[in-house]
XYZ file of C-alpha atoms in Angstrom:
692
model
C -36.508 182.792 37.687
C -38.531 184.855 35.312
C -39.534 188.474 35.589
C -42.511 190.273 34.164
C -43.903 193.544 32.954
C -47.518 193.423 34.005
C -49.614 193.052 37.144
C -49.812 189.255 37.117
C -46.112 189.287 37.928
C -47.024 189.938 41.530
C -48.434 186.448 41.917
C -45.486 184.988 40.009
C -42.940 186.645 42.222
C -44.869 185.664 45.324
C -44.595 182.110 44.027
C -40.864 182.485 43.631
C -40.473 183.818 47.128
C -42.313 180.813 48.537
C -40.608 178.290 46.295
C -37.069 179.298 45.639
C -36.025 181.178 48.677
C -36.953 180.448 52.171
C -40.438 181.661 52.798
C -43.135 179.446 54.161
C -46.760 178.985 53.367
C -48.754 182.116 54.201
C -50.487 180.166 56.955
C -49.243 180.553 60.496
C -48.166 177.498 62.459
C -48.226 176.754 66.174
C -45.084 176.995 68.220
C -42.757 174.108 67.522
C -43.395 173.956 63.798
C -40.712 174.505 61.200
C -41.353 177.326 58.784
C -40.942 176.588 55.131
C -43.232 173.655 55.493
C -46.107 173.463 53.012
C -48.211 170.864 54.698
C -47.856 168.028 57.133
C -48.620 164.335 57.023
C -46.865 162.653 59.899
C -44.708 159.548 59.647
C -43.970 158.472 63.207
C -44.038 155.421 65.450
C -47.053 154.266 67.443
C -48.870 157.284 68.593
C -47.457 158.556 65.390
C -48.673 158.568 61.865
C -48.488 158.847 58.206
C -51.326 160.433 56.283
C -52.194 159.512 52.737
C -49.812 161.021 50.217
C -51.185 162.977 47.302
C -48.797 161.361 44.902
C -45.813 159.080 44.864
C -42.921 158.624 42.539
C -43.774 155.617 40.370
C -40.107 154.760 40.188
C -40.363 153.748 43.815
C -43.415 151.560 44.465
C -45.151 152.343 47.711
C -43.506 149.489 49.610
C -40.033 150.398 48.435
C -40.630 154.062 48.987
C -41.913 153.398 52.475
C -38.801 151.343 53.167
C -36.609 154.217 51.984
C -38.460 156.728 54.132
C -38.405 154.422 57.140
C -34.682 153.851 56.663
C -34.064 157.572 56.581
C -36.094 158.021 59.748
C -34.414 155.114 61.493
C -31.049 156.523 60.529
C -32.017 159.910 61.879
C -32.869 158.332 65.184
C -29.794 156.189 65.595
C -28.509 158.294 68.458
C -30.795 156.477 70.829
C -33.772 158.730 70.233
C -34.951 156.829 67.221
C -38.075 157.542 65.308
C -38.962 153.910 65.137
C -40.972 154.400 61.968
C -42.715 151.201 61.093
C -41.929 149.566 64.449
C -45.448 149.266 65.853
C -49.029 149.869 64.965
C -49.444 153.329 63.505
C -52.023 155.897 64.428
C -53.184 157.619 61.253
C -53.718 161.325 61.739
C -56.458 162.776 59.551
C -56.091 166.163 57.876
C -58.584 169.002 57.561
C -59.094 167.972 53.949
C -59.566 164.274 54.645
C -61.861 164.352 57.700
C -65.178 166.168 57.699
C -65.616 165.362 61.388
C -62.211 166.759 62.308
C -62.967 170.072 60.629
C -66.244 170.345 62.491
C -64.538 169.570 65.792
C -61.766 172.096 65.263
C -64.092 174.833 64.200
C -66.401 174.196 67.099
C -63.477 174.314 69.516
C -62.016 177.392 67.864
C -64.998 179.666 67.339
C -64.629 180.853 63.815
C -66.428 184.075 63.145
C -68.473 184.194 59.995
C -65.811 185.083 57.452
C -67.056 185.107 53.854
C -64.608 182.426 52.712
C -65.955 179.976 55.262
C -69.213 179.686 53.382
C -67.384 177.568 50.809
C -65.928 175.220 53.419
C -68.219 172.319 54.201
C -66.854 171.716 57.678
C -64.239 173.061 60.028
C -66.217 173.695 63.078
C -66.744 173.458 67.467
C -63.472 173.713 69.371
C -63.318 177.310 68.168
C -66.550 178.352 69.756
C -65.892 176.452 72.942
C -62.535 178.183 73.376
C -63.979 181.643 72.703
C -66.845 180.964 75.095
C -64.385 179.820 77.772
C -62.214 182.914 77.299
C -65.149 185.279 77.638
C -66.458 183.475 80.709
C -63.093 183.820 82.443
C -62.298 187.269 81.036
C -65.657 189.097 80.653
C -64.040 192.216 79.172
C -62.327 190.335 76.342
C -63.427 191.030 72.768
C -63.629 188.246 70.201
C -62.108 188.837 66.748
C -61.337 186.174 64.142
C -59.009 183.227 63.627
C -58.527 180.692 60.830
C -57.877 176.991 61.106
C -54.408 175.741 60.304
C -53.209 172.333 59.203
C -53.036 170.863 62.686
C -55.430 172.931 64.705
C -56.437 176.555 65.024
C -55.683 179.921 66.486
C -57.921 182.729 67.644
C -57.257 186.400 68.382
C -58.758 188.253 71.363
C -58.580 191.882 72.387
C -57.749 191.467 76.055
C -55.061 191.744 78.689
C -51.841 189.735 78.089
C -52.203 186.031 78.812
C -49.797 183.652 80.522
C -49.305 179.890 80.371
C -51.216 179.702 83.653
C -54.155 181.441 81.956
C -54.095 178.832 79.180
C -54.528 176.092 81.783
C -57.522 177.932 83.248
C -59.063 178.335 79.785
C -58.564 174.644 79.025
C -60.266 173.652 82.290
C -63.232 175.885 81.442
C -63.388 174.330 77.963
C -63.492 170.867 79.557
C -66.398 171.983 81.732
C -68.315 173.247 78.678
C -67.627 170.033 76.780
C -68.831 167.868 79.672
C -72.132 169.801 79.808
C -72.892 168.482 76.292
C -74.545 171.743 75.241
C -76.334 171.670 71.876
C -75.161 173.749 68.909
C -78.153 175.616 67.478
C -78.146 177.475 64.174
C -80.215 180.654 63.781
C -80.769 182.877 60.751
C -81.246 186.612 61.373
C -81.408 189.791 59.311
C -78.405 192.065 59.037
C -80.183 194.647 61.181
C -80.928 192.100 63.903
C -77.327 190.849 63.878
C -76.035 194.399 64.192
C -78.423 195.117 67.068
C -77.299 192.041 68.991
C -73.597 192.749 68.407
C -73.948 196.326 69.588
C -75.705 195.071 72.717
C -72.654 192.904 73.430
C -70.280 195.794 72.710
C -68.225 193.726 70.254
C -66.635 196.260 67.822
C -64.647 193.651 65.912
C -67.792 191.668 65.167
C -69.379 194.802 63.718
C -66.423 195.175 61.370
C -66.722 191.515 60.413
C -70.455 191.911 59.818
C -69.758 194.752 57.394
C -67.628 192.407 55.325
C -70.319 189.732 55.018
C -72.175 190.234 51.754
C -74.493 187.233 51.863
C -77.806 187.134 53.685
C -79.366 185.927 55.853
C -76.766 186.202 58.589
C -76.209 182.958 60.512
C -75.595 182.713 64.246
C -74.637 179.617 66.215
C -75.641 179.256 69.864
C -73.933 177.024 72.439
C -76.963 176.102 74.471
C -78.439 179.325 75.818
C -75.126 180.577 77.210
C -73.184 182.015 74.272
C -73.470 182.769 70.569
C -71.295 183.882 67.670
C -71.543 184.906 64.048
C -70.595 181.881 61.995
C -71.159 180.187 58.657
C -70.867 176.726 60.288
C -71.373 173.838 60.151
C -70.597 172.180 63.502
C -70.930 168.918 65.338
C -74.281 168.591 67.089
C -73.171 169.330 70.645
C -70.112 170.088 72.734
C -70.143 166.532 74.011
C -69.074 165.328 70.570
C -65.599 166.698 71.330
C -63.136 164.419 73.114
C -61.726 166.882 75.651
C -58.637 164.675 75.987
C -57.946 165.259 72.276
C -57.780 169.054 72.634
C -54.802 171.077 73.801
C -54.048 174.793 74.008
C -50.451 175.168 72.899
C -49.245 178.735 73.219
C -50.116 182.412 73.213
C -48.533 185.171 71.141
C -49.153 188.762 70.164
C -50.765 189.628 66.830
C -52.104 192.817 65.259
C -55.739 193.102 64.194
C -55.942 192.372 60.469
C -52.150 191.908 60.498
C -51.629 195.670 60.449
C -49.108 196.917 63.025
C -50.924 200.231 63.195
C -53.929 198.387 64.665
C -54.569 197.070 68.160
C -52.270 194.359 69.492
C -54.298 191.216 70.196
C -53.694 188.010 72.145
C -53.474 185.001 69.821
C -54.172 181.596 71.351
C -52.897 178.577 69.425
C -54.613 175.234 69.929
C -54.874 171.819 68.396
C -57.834 169.434 68.275
C -58.129 165.834 67.093
C -60.732 163.139 66.911
C -59.122 160.929 69.566
C -56.635 161.120 72.420
C -54.269 158.801 70.512
C -54.197 161.271 67.643
C -53.320 164.100 70.003
C -50.509 162.018 71.492
C -49.247 161.307 67.993
C -49.311 164.991 67.185
C -47.431 165.871 70.391
C -44.846 163.223 69.531
C -44.520 164.778 66.092
C -43.956 168.222 67.578
C -41.286 166.879 69.904
C -39.593 165.129 67.013
C -39.787 168.235 64.836
C -38.226 170.220 67.673
C -35.444 167.645 68.034
C -34.741 167.953 64.322
C -34.854 171.768 64.214
C -32.081 172.726 61.807
C -31.190 175.829 63.797
C -30.397 173.810 66.932
C -28.623 171.042 65.023
C -26.703 173.599 62.976
C -25.293 174.941 66.227
C -24.745 171.562 67.914
C -22.967 170.086 64.882
C -21.165 173.339 64.000
C -22.621 173.453 60.465
C -23.604 177.091 59.959
C -24.475 180.306 61.742
C -26.169 183.651 61.245
C -23.751 186.295 62.491
C -25.617 189.365 63.692
C -22.396 191.383 63.480
C -22.598 190.857 59.724
C -26.378 191.216 59.490
C -29.501 189.109 59.796
C -30.417 186.577 57.152
C -26.841 186.133 55.907
C -25.555 182.578 56.212
C -22.046 181.630 57.309
C -21.203 178.093 56.250
C -18.787 176.576 58.791
C -16.178 173.986 57.690
C -18.449 171.007 58.342
C -21.428 172.634 56.616
C -19.223 173.916 53.814
C -17.920 170.444 53.017
C -21.494 169.167 52.728
C -22.261 172.086 50.415
C -19.172 171.211 48.374
C -20.384 167.613 47.998
C -23.853 168.818 46.990
C -22.477 171.283 44.462
C -20.003 168.792 43.017
C -22.704 166.148 42.560
C -25.075 168.741 41.079
C -22.491 169.925 38.557
C -21.457 166.429 37.493
C -25.044 165.340 36.895
C -25.836 168.487 34.926
C -22.770 168.110 32.728
C -23.770 164.497 32.049
C -27.270 165.706 31.132
C -26.058 168.173 28.504
C -26.066 171.432 30.482
C -23.396 174.108 30.191
C -22.348 175.698 33.481
C -22.356 179.463 33.974
C -21.006 181.928 36.516
C -22.522 185.392 36.323
C -22.088 188.632 38.334
C -23.876 189.454 41.564
C -24.714 192.980 40.360
C -25.798 194.609 37.113
C -26.911 197.980 35.816
C -30.355 198.945 37.015
C -31.473 199.211 33.399
C -31.291 195.424 33.068
C -33.869 195.040 35.829
C -36.112 197.578 34.118
C -36.159 195.482 30.972
C -36.880 192.327 32.975
C -39.684 194.066 34.878
C -38.192 193.690 38.336
C -37.825 197.415 38.985
C -41.530 197.949 38.293
C -43.012 194.915 39.971
C -40.464 193.511 42.391
C -38.784 196.578 43.830
C -40.004 195.983 47.390
C -37.981 192.752 47.464
C -34.812 194.322 46.059
C -32.068 196.220 47.839
C -31.377 199.886 47.186
C -29.397 200.675 44.080
C -25.725 201.627 44.165
C -24.203 204.606 42.398
C -21.122 203.532 40.441
C -19.524 206.368 38.443
C -22.889 208.056 37.994
C -24.597 204.835 36.892
C -27.032 202.885 39.034
C -26.312 199.222 39.766
C -28.508 196.632 41.448
C -27.842 193.460 43.448
C -29.500 190.643 41.560
C -32.721 189.139 42.947
C -32.843 186.474 40.202
C -30.581 184.914 37.591
C -32.827 184.811 34.508
C -31.766 188.104 32.860
C -28.102 187.106 33.125
C -28.701 183.815 31.326
C -30.621 185.631 28.619
C -27.679 188.003 28.097
C -25.401 184.981 27.661
C -27.846 183.651 25.059
C -27.911 186.995 23.227
C -24.142 187.192 22.863
C -24.411 185.663 19.396
C -26.934 184.761 16.727
C -28.381 181.262 17.081
C -29.602 178.796 14.492
C -32.430 176.331 14.953
C -29.713 173.658 14.755
C -28.281 174.886 18.093
C -31.316 173.858 20.107
C -31.905 172.833 22.774
C -29.531 175.116 24.678
C -29.299 174.292 28.382
C -27.462 176.516 30.848
C -27.222 176.078 34.609
C -25.770 178.057 37.472
C -25.528 177.918 41.229
C -26.297 181.621 41.349
C -26.355 183.627 44.568
C -29.168 186.172 44.756
C -30.202 188.797 47.292
C -33.707 189.707 48.392
C -34.885 192.155 50.975
C -36.668 190.557 53.918
C -37.982 192.188 57.063
C -35.951 191.090 60.071
C -39.047 189.648 61.744
C -39.621 187.243 58.847
C -36.119 185.728 58.844
C -35.979 182.095 59.950
C -32.781 180.053 60.056
C -31.948 178.710 56.596
C -35.561 178.734 55.472
C -35.880 182.473 54.983
C -32.728 184.518 54.475
C -31.539 187.585 52.578
C -28.827 185.993 50.480
C -29.028 182.481 49.057
C -27.895 180.345 46.137
C -30.405 178.995 43.639
C -29.736 175.885 41.606
C -31.040 177.748 38.615
C -31.174 176.584 35.011
C -32.775 177.740 31.783
C -33.489 175.850 28.617
C -33.965 177.564 25.253
C -35.730 175.293 22.802
C -38.123 174.997 19.861
C -41.843 174.427 20.266
C -41.636 170.782 19.249
C -38.868 170.187 21.801
C -40.832 171.325 24.861
C -42.168 167.893 25.843
C -38.797 166.138 25.603
C -37.084 168.901 27.551
C -39.717 168.836 30.286
C -39.408 165.055 30.497
C -35.645 165.474 30.762
C -36.094 167.892 33.653
C -38.412 165.460 35.436
C -35.895 162.639 34.991
C -33.151 164.896 36.314
C -35.308 165.912 39.260
C -35.958 162.304 40.154
C -32.256 161.464 39.894
C -31.092 164.348 42.087
C -33.801 164.089 44.753
C -33.464 160.315 44.832
C -29.899 160.649 46.085
C -31.288 161.913 49.380
C -33.976 159.266 49.746
C -36.840 161.517 48.649
C -39.329 159.223 46.933
C -42.732 160.736 47.656
C -43.773 163.779 45.659
C -46.816 165.984 45.508
C -47.133 167.438 42.021
C -49.287 170.264 40.717
C -49.748 171.362 37.121
C -50.856 174.984 36.859
C -52.642 176.105 33.687
C -53.368 179.407 31.934
C -54.729 182.188 34.148
C -57.296 184.747 33.040
C -54.592 187.348 32.372
C -51.694 186.029 30.358
C -49.378 186.618 27.431
C -48.863 184.367 24.428
C -51.152 182.877 21.819
C -53.786 180.228 22.498
C -51.857 177.831 20.303
C -48.567 178.068 22.189
C -50.332 177.833 25.569
C -52.106 174.700 24.433
C -48.893 173.150 23.138
C -46.915 173.999 26.257
C -49.616 172.756 28.660
C -50.045 169.540 26.682
C -46.268 169.045 26.730
C -46.220 169.351 30.518
C -49.107 166.890 30.849
C -47.548 164.425 28.424
C -44.210 164.544 30.235
C -45.895 163.846 33.585
C -47.951 161.029 32.115
C -44.885 159.547 30.407
C -43.286 159.414 33.849
C -46.421 157.799 35.243
C -46.615 160.481 37.916
C -49.917 161.396 39.463
C -50.624 165.115 39.587
C -53.305 167.632 40.368
C -54.361 170.311 37.912
C -54.569 173.840 39.258
C -56.856 175.396 36.670
C -55.880 178.998 36.025
C -53.055 178.786 38.563
C -50.219 179.241 36.105
C -48.064 182.328 35.867
C -49.175 184.929 33.354
C -46.164 184.086 31.186
C -46.710 180.313 30.937
C -47.853 177.022 32.533
C -45.762 175.282 35.180
C -45.183 172.165 37.253
C -44.467 172.456 40.977
C -43.155 169.545 43.028
C -43.089 169.090 46.804
C -40.934 166.484 48.498
C -41.903 164.550 51.614
C -39.366 164.240 54.406
C -38.869 161.587 57.089
C -41.623 163.133 59.224
C -44.083 163.244 56.340
C -43.844 167.032 55.970
C -44.024 168.427 52.456
C -41.515 170.988 51.219
C -41.816 173.001 48.034
C -38.576 172.511 46.086
C -38.687 171.825 42.372
C -40.370 173.826 39.645
C -40.530 173.747 35.847
C -41.974 176.834 34.175
C -42.525 177.660 30.523
C -42.000 181.355 29.725
C -43.393 183.235 26.721
C -42.717 186.667 28.232
C -39.004 187.194 28.844
C -38.018 186.124 25.309
C -40.323 188.917 24.149
C -39.035 191.493 26.638
C -35.399 190.840 25.780
C -36.142 190.303 22.087
C -34.229 187.038 21.841
C -34.435 185.216 18.521
C -33.002 182.436 16.415
C -32.861 181.795 12.672
C -35.119 178.988 11.446
C -34.658 176.713 8.430
C -36.164 179.401 6.167
C -33.660 182.008 7.390
C -36.443 183.773 9.320
C -36.016 185.169 12.793
C -38.200 183.393 15.353
C -38.682 183.517 19.088
C -37.400 180.509 21.118
C -39.280 178.956 24.026
C -37.695 179.547 27.422
C -38.026 177.049 30.281
C -37.090 177.987 33.839
C -36.343 175.170 36.261
C -34.945 174.610 39.717
C -34.652 171.270 41.500
C -33.295 171.943 44.976
C -34.778 175.447 45.059
C -31.931 177.030 46.992
C -28.923 175.441 48.631
C -29.565 177.126 51.970
C -33.185 176.102 52.265
C -32.528 172.605 50.915
C -29.681 172.167 53.390
C -32.089 173.111 56.179
C -34.548 170.498 54.878
C -31.779 167.878 54.758
C -30.679 168.620 58.313
C -34.235 168.066 59.556
C -34.878 165.103 57.265
C -31.786 163.279 58.541
C -31.968 164.817 62.040
C -28.379 165.899 61.400
C -27.359 162.265 60.939
C -26.155 162.495 57.344
C -25.530 159.398 55.224
C -21.913 158.412 54.720
C -21.508 160.112 51.341
C -22.706 163.448 52.749
C -21.276 163.315 56.269
C -18.736 166.090 56.927
C -16.487 163.605 58.780
C -16.898 160.113 57.384
C -14.522 158.277 59.687
C -13.043 159.104 63.074
C -9.946 157.134 64.095
C -9.737 156.448 67.835
C -6.531 155.243 69.517
C -6.935 153.228 72.707
C -3.884 155.042 74.109
C -1.478 157.651 72.803
C 0.933 154.812 71.992
C -1.148 154.148 68.853
C -1.342 157.811 67.841
C 1.410 157.735 65.207
C -0.209 154.813 63.372
C -3.609 156.535 63.577
C -2.186 159.691 62.009
C -0.631 157.623 59.215
C -3.986 155.939 58.507
C -5.815 159.277 58.532
C -3.320 160.773 56.074
C -3.703 157.782 53.774
C -7.508 157.995 53.843
C -7.454 161.757 53.217
C -5.133 161.272 50.259
C -7.783 158.976 48.774
C -10.585 161.488 49.269
C -12.048 160.114 52.521
C -12.944 162.711 55.138
C -11.162 161.286 58.182
C -9.792 162.657 61.436
C -8.022 161.410 64.558
C -9.413 162.082 68.038
C -7.498 161.220 71.209
C -6.783 162.437 74.723
C -9.795 160.735 76.363
C -10.633 157.201 77.410
C -11.961 155.087 74.555
C -15.615 154.910 75.763
C -15.770 158.696 75.871
C -14.160 158.996 72.445
C -16.853 156.677 71.080
C -19.624 158.626 72.833
C -18.262 161.889 71.438
C -18.259 160.450 67.917
C -21.840 159.250 68.404
C -22.897 162.693 69.663
C -21.356 164.357 66.603
C -23.078 161.742 64.417
C -19.875 160.448 62.780
C -20.877 157.430 60.630
C -17.733 155.296 61.107
C -15.246 154.830 63.934
C -11.951 152.975 63.550
C -10.616 151.785 66.900
C -6.877 151.182 67.118
C -5.116 149.253 69.881
C -1.732 147.492 70.073
C -3.000 144.477 68.085
C -4.254 146.700 65.243
C -0.909 148.521 65.077
C 0.983 145.265 64.963
C -1.272 143.737 62.270
C -1.708 147.041 60.377
C -5.499 146.778 60.668
C -8.482 148.709 62.027
C -11.435 147.563 64.136
C -14.495 149.238 62.609
C -17.620 150.345 64.405
C -20.591 151.750 62.454
C -22.960 154.256 63.989
C -25.842 152.467 62.278
C -24.732 148.833 62.228
C -22.648 148.506 65.373
C -19.465 146.435 65.390
C -18.378 145.475 61.861
C -15.064 143.769 62.566
C -11.332 144.072 62.020
C -9.930 144.655 58.545
C -6.860 146.014 56.722
C -6.802 149.710 55.858
C -7.151 148.954 52.131
C -10.266 146.876 52.777
C -11.728 149.666 54.914
C -11.065 152.161 52.130
C -12.600 149.866 49.487
C -15.774 149.395 51.505
C -16.117 153.125 52.160
C -15.749 153.833 48.449
C -18.449 151.283 47.614
C -20.820 152.698 50.244
C -20.287 156.236 48.950
C -20.902 155.142 45.360
C -24.152 153.463 46.438
C -25.182 156.437 48.611
C -25.429 154.021 51.553
C -25.683 155.061 55.171
C -22.938 152.709 56.328
C -20.579 149.958 55.174
């Protein structure tokens, strides 16, 4: 992706880190959540949910899209622990954005201190205060700090002795007692001097620091009855009795530094969740259990897909044979589709002279995310953090005419970025990863068609995996930017027109674009309703200027082309992690590392089984023979390893030269000749079906 030469690059590169590698939203999530997740709207069975989606792909009407998502979830649960999406009445879980009441409840439970940004939030408010009050009743020497809400609850930091799970149970019981007392929430306005006087009387040093950061007056205080008070912007529900104590749970405790600075005091962070009803809490707990069951790190180990080898270094992914074959299928499909869509494939080096990264702006503005330079024969070289400069060098190798455009180049390019060891997380945040990167060089009047082409390509590629629901944001010109008003207007209009041509709903993020151009960001929704940032399309007016790339127009004048950056999967590692969790490791037939396992009833059928396996392999089917156990155990083993198809072979099958087929998803299919089995597998693979 693009580099820059001015301060706004910092936001751009932060965007790239979140989008194209493996970082998560800056928010912190309770234990049990998968990092890399942008937001959550649950899609689960009774006591489970699906929240309203921000946008959906128009190519898949809501009913069809729901069917696709439900099928993916049902498939992922076919090992007997099914999701059961769509099986019974659903419990719809509200979000902080959709439910004013929920925000008030959570804030009241959590005890938000009066942070300046809270004044712009209409509601998030009582579980917070109740929890802080309970903590200070049980631990009188504890000091209250701050804690923001998160998508599914809250956390709060306290300066106090280390807490245990047993302490959390005590705190929850005290919270229940406070809730049952139905104490009123009373708002009071005081002067800054009065607030300071009261805080000093309580000996709360963190509150004094918070007070210093509050610029608005008067200062607001919320009282829980006459027993406890806190600085807060509010608002709250009217009394503690408005909270359903059965819909509140304290989840975990962890260490955290004050203000996130490791030179500051270590605090105790309590994570909690709060909902409007007990059913919603049960749905949320079910979601957490399901998310844990789908954790790509556990499944990667259980299914022998990948590993992180500490002997080699943290954040470096080893693709095992079964994971590598899935990657091969992904890459092969990606390349074929891109060639069909008019892209030229590139392979470029993993290192380059440091000077290249000076021109691109990375050395000045991205150095903290780059590895140390290497001295090669008295010249400094740098591992690449991005692919853009390489593609520009390929463009610059010769003079281009306006007749050459558009020029589309694509590469599965491996990049390296420095990450602190504490931030590494499975496949979602690593130090080396492969981007499905592409760049389009075009004329101004070609921008709309090229953007539309990228959106069509995005839909085609993501649709292969059953992703039908998208959340789309269009980010426009920020205050600081490069490029003329005219080209910004044309580029932004082209992005809008392309989205509207597709019939896709989108939200406009005014001023949220990169300094070098407007962009479209797309999040996909998985089988659990979680949203993952994957695809991006970005118009760039800056790098063509920095690298002085030109073309010759119809008047033989040198002009600057438009450069479009785009990625669809984001990175293979992160996308693979998303797929593992989306399918719960139960990959559809076309992706499965082993598509068919041939099972002899006894070793007498082994020779025939080996002949069948060889024939299937010669035709491109990923097949293997397993024997040495009784047939029921062989079938159970295949189910455990999530093999889509099993071919059982006994004496009758050998004599008739047939196979008895069992599908993981459809059960017994029947007996058929080998050629028929092969034909049906081929058809299922071509249709991206889960089974025959």
